[in-house]
Amino acid sequence: MEKLKIYLVVFISFLLVFPQTIFAQTNKTLSKSDQTADLLIVGGTVVTMNASREVIEDGAIAVKNGEIMAVGKSSELAKAYRAKQTIDAKGKVVIPGLINTHTHVPMSLYRGIADDLDLQEWLTKYIFPAEAKNVNEEFVRAGTRLGLAEFIRGGTTTFCDMYYFEDVIADETSKAGVRAVLGETLIDFPAPDNKTFDEALVYTEKFVKKWQGNSLIIPAVAPHAPYTVSEEHLLKTRALSDKLNAPLVIHLAEAETETAFIEQKHQGIRPIEYVEKIGFLSDKTIAAHVVQANEKELDILKMRGVGIAHNPQSNMKLAAGVAPVPLMLKKDLRVGLGTDGAASNNDLSLWEEMDTAAKLHKVFSKDPKVVSAEQAFMMGTIGGARALHLENLIGSLEVGKRADIVIAGFESLNQTPSYNVYSTLVYATKAEDVQTVIINGKTVMRDKRLLTLDENVIKKDANLYRQKIINSLSGN
Ligand SMILES: [Zn+2]
């Protein structure tokens, strides 16, 4: 009895002094079997795009509150988590959501309006007149919804846009549950939404302040290009980007005509040297195209931490030239892929951009070893995230990142057989193979069914606009 008393006293004293030992142990045991997740994806081939490029066969991902909580083997995660919803991804591939680093989403209504023309004729005879006569808030809403539906169907979960009425684009995009960097365009001639540069600057500041802090929308300042915005105005946009801590999106070094124009206007210096010289570039800049760039200019972009949107199909279609992507990759620049607007592509599929990027640089450099399938897939995912300065948030399937996840079929005819996962993804997989899309933890397409947009209404609206646009161009 006496002995028992002593034991009890010792035990109670131990608990008083080290209560955490016993309770911590209990908690640990609980956490192993009883962690809850909103969503568990099991059984698929998980292509993480983490630093070691881990690919997990029979892999799983746990998601809670829009964030990735765990990535690992299905057997482990299925034991550790109790999930509200489980998706069986057996026979499928689970990848980070694709990132389109440059587009003009409402221009999907101009898909195919005029093809096979040189840039100046295409712009001045078709795009500018069609924009002047048709672009208003309702047009932008309809075009944005059309583009968003195509993005989701093709597994694009984030896009970087430049257009007018960007506030309306933000509204439609957030309603559809898609992530985006949205840049209101500032240009030195009257635009559909703002008639002067100063008005556009006021609009942009208001727009950025309104959307900052939104879980999906990152509002940005987007001066159109060095040849359409004066030096003074470029610097005003840079100052606004600094003041608001907002991304600064621009078309840069796209074509020979731009280089010739800048050289002539600014004592023989080229576009990238020019924007560097005036102090425009920053680590918030996202530059689209960067075709006209030599090694010295790429070093400037690297030094400034500028993100680059490479648009292989648009550059090919408008015969703008070939960006020095193998050198960008060698120098580890922040380079991602973009479709540009649908009028110069003519679709919004990142799968095609990855495929084209890998092939274009081989034929151009006469070296099949440049831009491998894995590098192309990198540019479509984590590279795109780096180009948008969002690599801490998205671009790979890693614990702590937002849950932007795409599940694609991996057993279609065009994917069979598969010897290498990156090869199958880049050279053989199509937008149609995408089945389920999750953005910020929320499912926006399940088994090919769009959950946030009405495809039939979108197509009907787009066809109505087609007739309006035709009439406007023929003077009716
Ligand atoms: Zn563009």
Short mmCIF file of C-alpha atoms and ligand atoms in Angstrom, two decimals:
data_model
loop_
_atom_site.label_atom_id
_atom_site.label_comp_id
_atom_site.label_asym_id
_atom_site.label_seq_id
_atom_site.Cartn_x
_atom_site.Cartn_y
_atom_site.Cartn_z
CA MET A 1 0.00 0.00 0.00
CA GLU A 2 2.77 2.34 1.05
CA LYS A 3 4.61 1.42 -2.15
CA LEU A 4 1.58 2.18 -4.27
CA LYS A 5 1.24 5.59 -2.58
CA ILE A 6 4.86 6.40 -3.43
CA TYR A 7 4.33 5.32 -7.03
CA LEU A 8 1.23 7.49 -7.28
CA VAL A 9 2.98 10.53 -5.82
CA VAL A 10 5.90 10.06 -8.20
CA PHE A 11 3.56 9.64 -11.16
CA ILE A 12 1.46 12.70 -10.29
CA SER A 13 4.57 14.83 -9.67
CA PHE A 14 5.94 13.68 -13.03
CA LEU A 15 2.73 14.70 -14.75
CA LEU A 16 2.78 18.08 -13.04
CA VAL A 17 6.36 18.74 -14.06
CA PHE A 18 6.27 17.20 -17.55
CA PRO A 19 2.62 17.20 -18.60
CA GLN A 20 3.58 17.78 -22.21
CA THR A 21 5.31 14.39 -22.50
CA ILE A 22 2.20 12.33 -22.13
CA PHE A 23 -0.17 14.76 -23.87
CA ALA A 24 2.22 15.50 -26.72
CA GLN A 25 2.44 11.78 -27.31
CA THR A 26 -1.35 11.54 -27.43
CA ASN A 27 -1.56 14.46 -29.84
CA LYS A 28 1.01 12.94 -32.11
CA THR A 29 -0.90 9.70 -32.27
CA LEU A 30 -4.11 11.59 -32.94
CA SER A 31 -2.55 13.68 -35.68
CA LYS A 32 -1.33 10.56 -37.47
CA SER A 33 -4.71 8.99 -37.88
CA ASP A 34 -7.12 11.83 -37.51
CA GLN A 35 -5.96 14.75 -39.62
CA THR A 36 -8.74 16.14 -41.70
CA ALA A 37 -8.50 17.37 -45.26
CA ASP A 38 -11.06 19.01 -47.51
CA LEU A 39 -9.84 17.01 -50.47
CA LEU A 40 -7.65 13.99 -51.02
CA ILE A 41 -6.47 13.00 -54.49
CA VAL A 42 -5.14 9.44 -54.57
CA GLY A 43 -3.76 6.88 -57.00
CA GLY A 44 -2.40 9.14 -59.75
CA THR A 45 1.04 9.85 -61.12
CA VAL A 46 1.91 13.08 -59.29
CA VAL A 47 4.29 15.32 -61.23
CA THR A 48 5.36 17.71 -58.47
CA MET A 49 7.70 20.12 -60.37
CA ASN A 50 9.46 20.66 -57.03
CA ALA A 51 13.20 21.44 -57.03
CA SER A 52 14.19 17.80 -57.39
CA ARG A 53 11.49 17.23 -60.04
CA GLU A 54 9.98 14.39 -58.04
CA VAL A 55 7.40 12.23 -59.82
CA ILE A 56 5.39 10.02 -57.46
CA GLU A 57 3.73 6.89 -58.86
CA ASP A 58 0.54 5.99 -56.99
CA GLY A 59 0.87 9.42 -55.40
CA ALA A 60 -1.53 11.51 -53.36
CA ILE A 61 -2.19 15.11 -52.38
CA ALA A 62 -4.10 16.40 -49.36
CA VAL A 63 -5.72 19.83 -49.55
CA LYS A 64 -7.18 21.98 -46.77
CA ASN A 65 -8.39 25.58 -46.86
CA GLY A 66 -7.17 25.95 -50.44
CA GLU A 67 -3.64 24.94 -49.52
CA ILE A 68 -1.60 21.80 -50.20
CA MET A 69 -1.06 20.09 -46.82
CA ALA A 70 0.75 16.96 -47.90
CA VAL A 71 2.17 15.29 -51.01
CA GLY A 72 3.28 11.66 -50.89
CA LYS A 73 2.38 8.05 -51.52
CA SER A 74 -1.32 7.13 -51.61
CA SER A 75 -0.82 4.39 -49.02
CA GLU A 76 0.58 6.90 -46.49
CA LEU A 77 -1.78 9.81 -47.09
CA ALA A 78 -4.90 7.63 -47.22
CA LYS A 79 -3.99 6.39 -43.72
CA ALA A 80 -3.10 9.80 -42.31
CA TYR A 81 -6.04 11.87 -43.55
CA ARG A 82 -9.76 11.76 -43.23
CA ALA A 83 -11.06 13.75 -46.22
CA LYS A 84 -14.45 15.30 -46.94
CA GLN A 85 -13.95 14.42 -50.60
CA THR A 86 -11.65 11.90 -52.26
CA ILE A 87 -10.81 11.79 -55.96
CA ASP A 88 -9.48 8.56 -57.41
CA ALA A 89 -6.85 9.52 -60.01
CA LYS A 90 -5.76 6.00 -60.95
CA GLY A 91 -4.52 5.89 -64.53
CA LYS A 92 -4.31 9.69 -64.54
CA VAL A 93 -1.62 12.30 -64.14
CA VAL A 94 -1.80 14.97 -61.44
CA ILE A 95 0.11 18.14 -62.35
CA PRO A 96 0.42 21.74 -61.18
CA GLY A 97 -2.13 24.01 -62.90
CA LEU A 98 -0.73 25.45 -66.12
CA ILE A 99 0.21 29.13 -66.18
CA ASN A 100 -0.42 31.36 -69.20
CA THR A 101 1.96 34.29 -68.69
CA HIS A 102 0.66 36.53 -71.47
CA THR A 103 -2.78 36.99 -72.99
CA HIS A 104 -5.56 39.46 -73.78
CA VAL A 105 -8.48 37.35 -72.70
CA PRO A 106 -11.44 39.32 -74.18
CA MET A 107 -9.76 39.11 -77.61
CA SER A 108 -11.04 35.53 -77.81
CA LEU A 109 -14.03 37.19 -79.54
CA TYR A 110 -11.58 38.16 -82.34
CA ARG A 111 -10.40 34.59 -82.86
CA GLY A 112 -9.82 34.24 -86.59
CA ILE A 113 -11.06 37.75 -87.50
CA ALA A 114 -8.05 38.17 -89.81
CA ASP A 115 -5.17 35.76 -90.31
CA ASP A 116 -2.05 35.51 -92.41
CA LEU A 117 -1.27 39.24 -92.50
CA ASP A 118 1.75 41.19 -91.39
CA LEU A 119 1.58 42.79 -87.95
CA GLN A 120 0.96 46.37 -89.07
CA GLU A 121 -1.78 45.49 -91.56
CA TRP A 122 -3.38 43.09 -89.09
CA LEU A 123 -3.37 45.74 -86.36
CA THR A 124 -4.39 48.82 -88.34
CA LYS A 125 -6.94 47.28 -90.74
CA TYR A 126 -8.62 44.83 -88.39
CA ILE A 127 -7.75 44.81 -84.69
CA PHE A 128 -7.69 48.55 -83.94
CA PRO A 129 -10.88 49.38 -85.92
CA ALA A 130 -12.70 46.35 -84.49
CA GLU A 131 -11.65 47.38 -80.97
CA ALA A 132 -12.65 51.03 -81.49
CA LYS A 133 -16.11 50.02 -82.66
CA ASN A 134 -16.91 47.13 -80.33
CA VAL A 135 -15.03 47.11 -77.06
CA ASN A 136 -17.18 48.06 -74.09
CA GLU A 137 -17.88 46.48 -70.72
CA GLU A 138 -20.35 43.93 -72.05
CA PHE A 139 -18.00 42.89 -74.86
CA VAL A 140 -15.18 42.44 -72.35
CA ARG A 141 -17.42 40.33 -70.08
CA ALA A 142 -18.50 38.02 -72.91
CA GLY A 143 -14.96 37.66 -74.28
CA THR A 144 -13.53 37.04 -70.82
CA ARG A 145 -16.03 34.27 -70.07
CA LEU A 146 -15.22 32.61 -73.41
CA GLY A 147 -11.49 32.74 -72.64
CA LEU A 148 -11.97 31.55 -69.05
CA ALA A 149 -13.94 28.50 -70.15
CA GLU A 150 -11.19 27.61 -72.63
CA PHE A 151 -8.51 28.10 -69.96
CA ILE A 152 -10.26 25.79 -67.50
CA ARG A 153 -10.95 23.13 -70.13
CA GLY A 154 -7.25 23.14 -71.01
CA GLY A 155 -5.97 23.02 -67.42
CA THR A 156 -4.80 26.64 -67.23
CA THR A 157 -5.34 27.81 -63.66
CA THR A 158 -3.50 31.17 -63.76
CA PHE A 159 -3.18 33.73 -66.54
CA CYS A 160 -1.57 37.14 -66.91
CA ASP A 161 -3.73 39.58 -68.85
CA MET A 162 -3.39 43.02 -70.45
CA TYR A 163 -6.51 44.70 -71.74
CA TYR A 164 -9.07 47.43 -71.12
CA PHE A 165 -11.89 47.44 -68.54
CA GLU A 166 -9.67 45.16 -66.46
CA ASP A 167 -11.98 45.71 -63.47
CA VAL A 168 -14.69 43.84 -65.37
CA ILE A 169 -12.21 41.09 -66.26
CA ALA A 170 -11.35 40.79 -62.55
CA ASP A 171 -15.04 40.49 -61.71
CA GLU A 172 -15.64 37.68 -64.26
CA THR A 173 -12.39 35.90 -63.41
CA SER A 174 -12.99 35.83 -59.67
CA LYS A 175 -16.58 34.65 -60.23
CA ALA A 176 -15.27 31.78 -62.39
CA GLY A 177 -12.76 30.90 -59.64
CA VAL A 178 -9.65 31.38 -61.81
CA ARG A 179 -6.36 32.93 -60.62
CA ALA A 180 -4.94 35.87 -62.58
CA VAL A 181 -2.51 38.75 -62.73
CA LEU A 182 -4.63 41.42 -64.41
CA GLY A 183 -2.95 44.45 -65.90
CA GLU A 184 -4.96 47.50 -66.91
CA THR A 185 -3.47 48.75 -70.19
CA LEU A 186 -2.12 52.32 -70.36
CA ILE A 187 -1.37 53.66 -73.84
CA ASP A 188 -0.73 57.08 -75.39
CA PHE A 189 -3.85 57.15 -77.53
CA PRO A 190 -7.55 57.05 -76.64
CA ALA A 191 -8.49 53.57 -75.43
CA PRO A 192 -11.98 52.04 -75.21
CA ASP A 193 -12.20 52.66 -71.46
CA ASN A 194 -10.06 55.76 -70.85
CA LYS A 195 -9.65 58.57 -73.34
CA THR A 196 -6.34 59.92 -71.98
CA PHE A 197 -3.25 58.50 -70.28
CA ASP A 198 -3.98 60.49 -67.11
CA GLU A 199 -7.51 59.11 -66.90
CA ALA A 200 -6.11 55.61 -67.35
CA LEU A 201 -3.63 56.22 -64.53
CA VAL A 202 -6.44 57.23 -62.17
CA TYR A 203 -8.53 54.22 -63.26
CA THR A 204 -5.55 51.89 -62.73
CA GLU A 205 -4.82 53.12 -59.21
CA LYS A 206 -8.46 52.71 -58.23
CA PHE A 207 -8.59 49.27 -59.87
CA VAL A 208 -5.42 48.05 -58.13
CA LYS A 209 -6.55 49.28 -54.71
CA LYS A 210 -9.96 47.66 -55.16
CA TRP A 211 -8.61 44.16 -55.95
CA GLN A 212 -5.46 43.96 -53.86
CA GLY A 213 -5.88 41.32 -51.16
CA ASN A 214 -8.31 39.24 -53.22
CA SER A 215 -7.53 35.52 -52.95
CA LEU A 216 -7.42 35.02 -56.75
CA ILE A 217 -6.82 38.39 -58.41
CA ILE A 218 -3.49 40.20 -58.46
CA PRO A 219 -4.16 43.60 -60.04
CA ALA A 220 -1.32 45.10 -62.09
CA VAL A 221 -0.20 48.18 -64.00
CA ALA A 222 0.29 47.50 -67.73
CA PRO A 223 1.86 50.14 -69.99
CA HIS A 224 1.33 48.78 -73.52
CA ALA A 225 4.88 48.95 -74.99
CA PRO A 226 7.93 51.24 -75.26
CA TYR A 227 6.80 52.34 -78.75
CA THR A 228 3.23 53.27 -77.71
CA VAL A 229 3.93 54.91 -74.32
CA SER A 230 6.27 57.90 -73.90
CA GLU A 231 9.28 57.90 -71.57
CA GLU A 232 7.53 60.22 -69.12
CA HIS A 233 4.46 57.99 -69.05
CA LEU A 234 6.49 54.78 -68.72
CA LEU A 235 8.12 56.25 -65.63
CA LYS A 236 4.72 57.23 -64.22
CA THR A 237 3.58 53.60 -64.53
CA ARG A 238 6.78 52.39 -62.84
CA ALA A 239 6.19 54.86 -59.99
CA LEU A 240 2.59 53.65 -59.61
CA SER A 241 3.76 50.01 -59.54
CA ASP A 242 6.26 50.91 -56.80
CA LYS A 243 3.75 52.94 -54.81
CA LEU A 244 1.10 50.20 -54.88
CA ASN A 245 3.50 47.24 -54.83
CA ALA A 246 1.78 45.91 -57.95
CA PRO A 247 3.25 43.97 -60.91
CA LEU A 248 4.30 46.00 -63.97
CA VAL A 249 3.32 44.24 -67.20
CA ILE A 250 4.56 45.34 -70.64
CA HIS A 251 5.15 44.15 -74.23
CA LEU A 252 8.91 44.40 -74.74
CA ALA A 253 11.25 43.83 -77.70
CA GLU A 254 8.59 42.04 -79.75
CA ALA A 255 9.56 42.83 -83.33
CA GLU A 256 12.18 44.42 -85.59
CA THR A 257 9.85 47.36 -86.27
CA GLU A 258 9.88 48.18 -82.53
CA THR A 259 13.69 48.00 -82.40
CA ALA A 260 14.00 50.27 -85.44
CA PHE A 261 11.54 52.78 -83.95
CA ILE A 262 13.32 52.94 -80.57
CA GLU A 263 16.77 53.10 -82.18
CA GLN A 264 15.67 55.99 -84.33
CA LYS A 265 14.00 57.88 -81.48
CA HIS A 266 16.62 57.29 -78.78
CA GLN A 267 20.07 57.71 -80.35
CA GLY A 268 20.57 54.17 -81.58
CA ILE A 269 19.80 52.23 -78.40
CA ARG A 270 17.64 49.11 -78.50
CA PRO A 271 14.33 48.56 -76.59
CA ILE A 272 15.69 46.64 -73.58
CA GLU A 273 18.68 49.00 -73.20
CA TYR A 274 16.27 51.92 -73.45
CA VAL A 275 13.89 50.78 -70.69
CA GLU A 276 16.92 49.96 -68.52
CA LYS A 277 18.46 53.38 -69.15
CA ILE A 278 15.34 55.29 -68.14
CA GLY A 279 14.99 53.19 -64.95
CA PHE A 280 11.78 51.42 -65.91
CA LEU A 281 12.69 47.80 -65.10
CA SER A 282 12.16 46.30 -61.64
CA ASP A 283 11.71 42.92 -59.97
CA LYS A 284 7.97 43.41 -60.40
CA THR A 285 8.22 43.68 -64.20
CA ILE A 286 6.69 41.01 -66.46
CA ALA A 287 7.86 41.47 -70.07
CA ALA A 288 6.00 39.78 -72.91
CA HIS A 289 7.86 38.46 -75.98
CA VAL A 290 11.54 39.54 -75.52
CA VAL A 291 12.31 38.41 -79.08
CA GLN A 292 14.73 41.20 -79.94
CA ALA A 293 17.25 40.47 -77.19
CA ASN A 294 20.98 39.81 -77.29
CA GLU A 295 23.09 38.31 -74.51
CA LYS A 296 23.90 41.66 -72.92
CA GLU A 297 20.21 42.54 -72.82
CA LEU A 298 19.30 39.19 -71.27
CA ASP A 299 21.87 39.92 -68.55
CA ILE A 300 20.08 43.21 -67.85
CA LEU A 301 16.77 41.35 -67.45
CA LYS A 302 18.44 38.80 -65.17
CA MET A 303 20.05 41.50 -63.04
CA ARG A 304 16.71 43.30 -62.63
CA GLY A 305 14.79 40.08 -61.89
CA VAL A 306 12.39 40.67 -64.79
CA GLY A 307 9.92 37.89 -65.67
CA ILE A 308 9.58 36.90 -69.33
CA ALA A 309 6.52 35.61 -71.19
CA HIS A 310 7.56 33.60 -74.24
CA ASN A 311 4.79 33.33 -76.86
CA PRO A 312 6.08 30.92 -79.51
CA GLN A 313 2.87 30.48 -81.55
CA SER A 314 1.96 34.17 -81.63
CA ASN A 315 5.52 35.12 -82.60
CA MET A 316 5.42 32.54 -85.39
CA LYS A 317 1.99 33.56 -86.68
CA LEU A 318 2.86 37.27 -86.84
CA ALA A 319 6.37 36.42 -88.07
CA ALA A 320 7.79 38.50 -85.20
CA GLY A 321 10.85 36.29 -84.86
CA VAL A 322 12.24 33.73 -82.42
CA ALA A 323 13.05 34.64 -78.82
CA PRO A 324 16.47 33.45 -77.54
CA VAL A 325 14.88 30.94 -75.14
CA PRO A 326 17.74 28.38 -74.98
CA LEU A 327 20.01 31.20 -73.76
CA MET A 328 17.34 32.43 -71.33
CA LEU A 329 17.14 28.92 -69.87
CA LYS A 330 20.91 28.59 -69.70
CA LYS A 331 21.07 31.85 -67.75
CA ASP A 332 18.19 30.71 -65.51
CA LEU A 333 15.99 33.68 -66.37
CA ARG A 334 12.41 33.75 -65.15
CA VAL A 335 10.76 32.51 -68.32
CA GLY A 336 7.25 31.16 -68.78
CA LEU A 337 4.90 30.57 -71.72
CA GLY A 338 1.98 32.57 -73.07
CA THR A 339 -0.56 32.25 -75.83
CA ASP A 340 -0.98 35.99 -76.42
CA GLY A 341 -4.53 36.95 -77.48
CA ALA A 342 -6.63 34.44 -79.40
CA ALA A 343 -6.56 36.71 -82.48
CA SER A 344 -2.87 35.94 -82.97
CA ASN A 345 -2.73 32.26 -81.98
CA ASN A 346 -5.75 31.31 -82.37
CA ASP A 347 -6.42 29.23 -79.28
CA LEU A 348 -5.54 29.53 -75.61
CA SER A 349 -3.99 26.10 -75.09
CA LEU A 350 -0.80 26.00 -73.03
CA TRP A 351 -0.32 22.38 -74.19
CA GLU A 352 0.28 23.67 -77.70
CA GLU A 353 2.67 26.35 -76.44
CA MET A 354 4.74 23.77 -74.54
CA ASP A 355 4.87 21.52 -77.61
CA THR A 356 5.70 24.41 -79.95
CA ALA A 357 8.32 25.90 -77.61
CA ALA A 358 10.16 22.59 -77.47
CA LYS A 359 10.11 22.21 -81.26
CA LEU A 360 10.57 25.80 -82.49
CA HIS A 361 13.92 26.23 -80.77
CA LYS A 362 15.20 22.91 -82.09
CA VAL A 363 14.54 23.86 -85.71
CA PHE A 364 15.73 27.42 -85.26
CA SER A 365 19.03 26.45 -83.59
CA LYS A 366 19.36 23.23 -85.66
CA ASP A 367 19.96 21.47 -82.34
CA PRO A 368 17.38 18.90 -81.14
CA LYS A 369 18.90 18.97 -77.66
CA VAL A 370 17.74 22.50 -76.81
CA VAL A 371 14.49 23.00 -74.86
CA SER A 372 13.76 19.47 -73.67
CA ALA A 373 10.24 18.23 -72.92
CA GLU A 374 10.99 18.66 -69.21
CA GLN A 375 12.16 22.24 -69.75
CA ALA A 376 9.04 23.02 -71.78
CA PHE A 377 6.85 21.59 -69.02
CA MET A 378 8.85 23.61 -66.50
CA MET A 379 8.09 26.79 -68.48
CA GLY A 380 4.37 25.90 -68.48
CA THR A 381 4.32 25.48 -64.68
CA ILE A 382 6.97 26.62 -62.17
CA GLY A 383 8.77 28.70 -64.82
CA GLY A 384 5.52 30.55 -65.48
CA ALA A 385 5.12 31.10 -61.74
CA ARG A 386 8.64 32.60 -61.61
CA ALA A 387 7.87 34.79 -64.64
CA LEU A 388 4.88 36.20 -62.74
CA HIS A 389 6.92 36.48 -59.48
CA LEU A 390 4.49 34.04 -57.85
CA GLU A 391 6.78 31.04 -57.32
CA ASN A 392 6.14 31.06 -53.57
CA LEU A 393 2.42 30.65 -54.19
CA ILE A 394 1.92 28.44 -57.26
CA GLY A 395 3.68 26.49 -60.04
CA SER A 396 4.43 23.21 -58.24
CA LEU A 397 2.73 20.64 -56.05
CA GLU A 398 4.43 21.28 -52.72
CA VAL A 399 3.30 21.64 -49.12
CA GLY A 400 2.31 25.23 -48.36
CA LYS A 401 1.47 26.23 -51.93
CA ARG A 402 -2.03 27.07 -53.08
CA ALA A 403 -3.95 24.06 -54.36
CA ASP A 404 -4.00 24.74 -58.12
CA ILE A 405 -4.14 21.18 -59.39
CA VAL A 406 -4.98 19.59 -62.74
CA ILE A 407 -5.92 15.96 -63.24
CA ALA A 408 -5.55 14.77 -66.82
CA GLY A 409 -6.29 11.41 -68.38
CA PHE A 410 -3.13 9.54 -69.26
CA GLU A 411 -4.58 6.62 -71.17
CA SER A 412 -5.98 8.17 -74.36
CA LEU A 413 -4.83 6.83 -77.75
CA ASN A 414 -2.56 9.80 -78.33
CA GLN A 415 -0.84 9.14 -74.99
CA THR A 416 -0.36 5.38 -75.43
CA PRO A 417 2.17 3.95 -74.72
CA SER A 418 4.03 6.28 -72.36
CA TYR A 419 7.76 5.80 -71.77
CA ASN A 420 8.52 9.14 -70.16
CA VAL A 421 6.05 11.32 -68.30
CA TYR A 422 7.39 14.70 -69.57
CA SER A 423 7.53 13.43 -73.15
CA THR A 424 3.90 12.28 -72.98
CA LEU A 425 2.82 15.54 -71.33
CA VAL A 426 4.55 17.91 -73.75
CA TYR A 427 4.51 16.08 -77.09
CA ALA A 428 1.36 13.98 -76.87
CA THR A 429 -1.15 15.35 -74.36
CA LYS A 430 -3.89 17.71 -75.57
CA ALA A 431 -6.19 20.15 -73.80
CA GLU A 432 -9.01 17.60 -74.32
CA ASP A 433 -7.20 15.14 -72.03
CA VAL A 434 -7.74 17.44 -69.02
CA GLN A 435 -10.53 16.10 -66.82
CA THR A 436 -10.63 17.85 -63.45
CA VAL A 437 -9.35 21.30 -62.49
CA ILE A 438 -8.93 22.64 -58.95
CA ILE A 439 -8.00 26.26 -58.27
CA ASN A 440 -7.27 27.56 -54.78
CA GLY A 441 -8.68 24.28 -53.45
CA LYS A 442 -11.98 24.69 -55.27
CA THR A 443 -13.03 22.36 -58.08
CA VAL A 444 -13.95 24.41 -61.18
CA MET A 445 -14.19 21.47 -63.60
CA ARG A 446 -15.08 17.94 -62.57
CA ASP A 447 -14.82 15.07 -65.08
CA LYS A 448 -14.92 17.58 -67.95
CA ARG A 449 -17.98 19.41 -66.60
CA LEU A 450 -17.49 23.13 -66.04
CA LEU A 451 -18.86 24.07 -62.62
CA THR A 452 -18.51 27.86 -62.64
CA LEU A 453 -19.36 28.79 -66.24
CA ASP A 454 -22.17 27.96 -68.66
CA GLU A 455 -20.55 26.82 -71.89
CA ASN A 456 -23.71 26.97 -74.03
CA VAL A 457 -24.54 30.54 -73.05
CA ILE A 458 -20.90 31.55 -73.60
CA LYS A 459 -20.87 30.14 -77.16
CA LYS A 460 -24.22 31.72 -77.98
CA ASP A 461 -23.00 35.14 -76.79
CA ALA A 462 -19.75 34.80 -78.74
CA ASN A 463 -21.62 34.03 -81.96
CA LEU A 464 -23.86 37.07 -81.45
CA TYR A 465 -20.73 39.22 -81.08
CA ARG A 466 -19.28 37.66 -84.23
CA GLN A 467 -22.17 39.09 -86.26
CA LYS A 468 -21.87 42.49 -84.56
CA ILE A 469 -18.13 42.62 -85.29
CA ILE A 470 -18.62 41.68 -88.96
CA ASN A 471 -21.26 44.39 -89.31
CA SER A 472 -19.06 47.00 -87.63
CA LEU A 473 -16.16 46.32 -89.98
CA SER A 474 -18.31 46.45 -93.10
CA GLY A 475 -19.76 49.78 -91.97
CA ASN A 476 -23.27 48.49 -91.20
ZN ZN B 1 0.26 40.71 -76.37
#
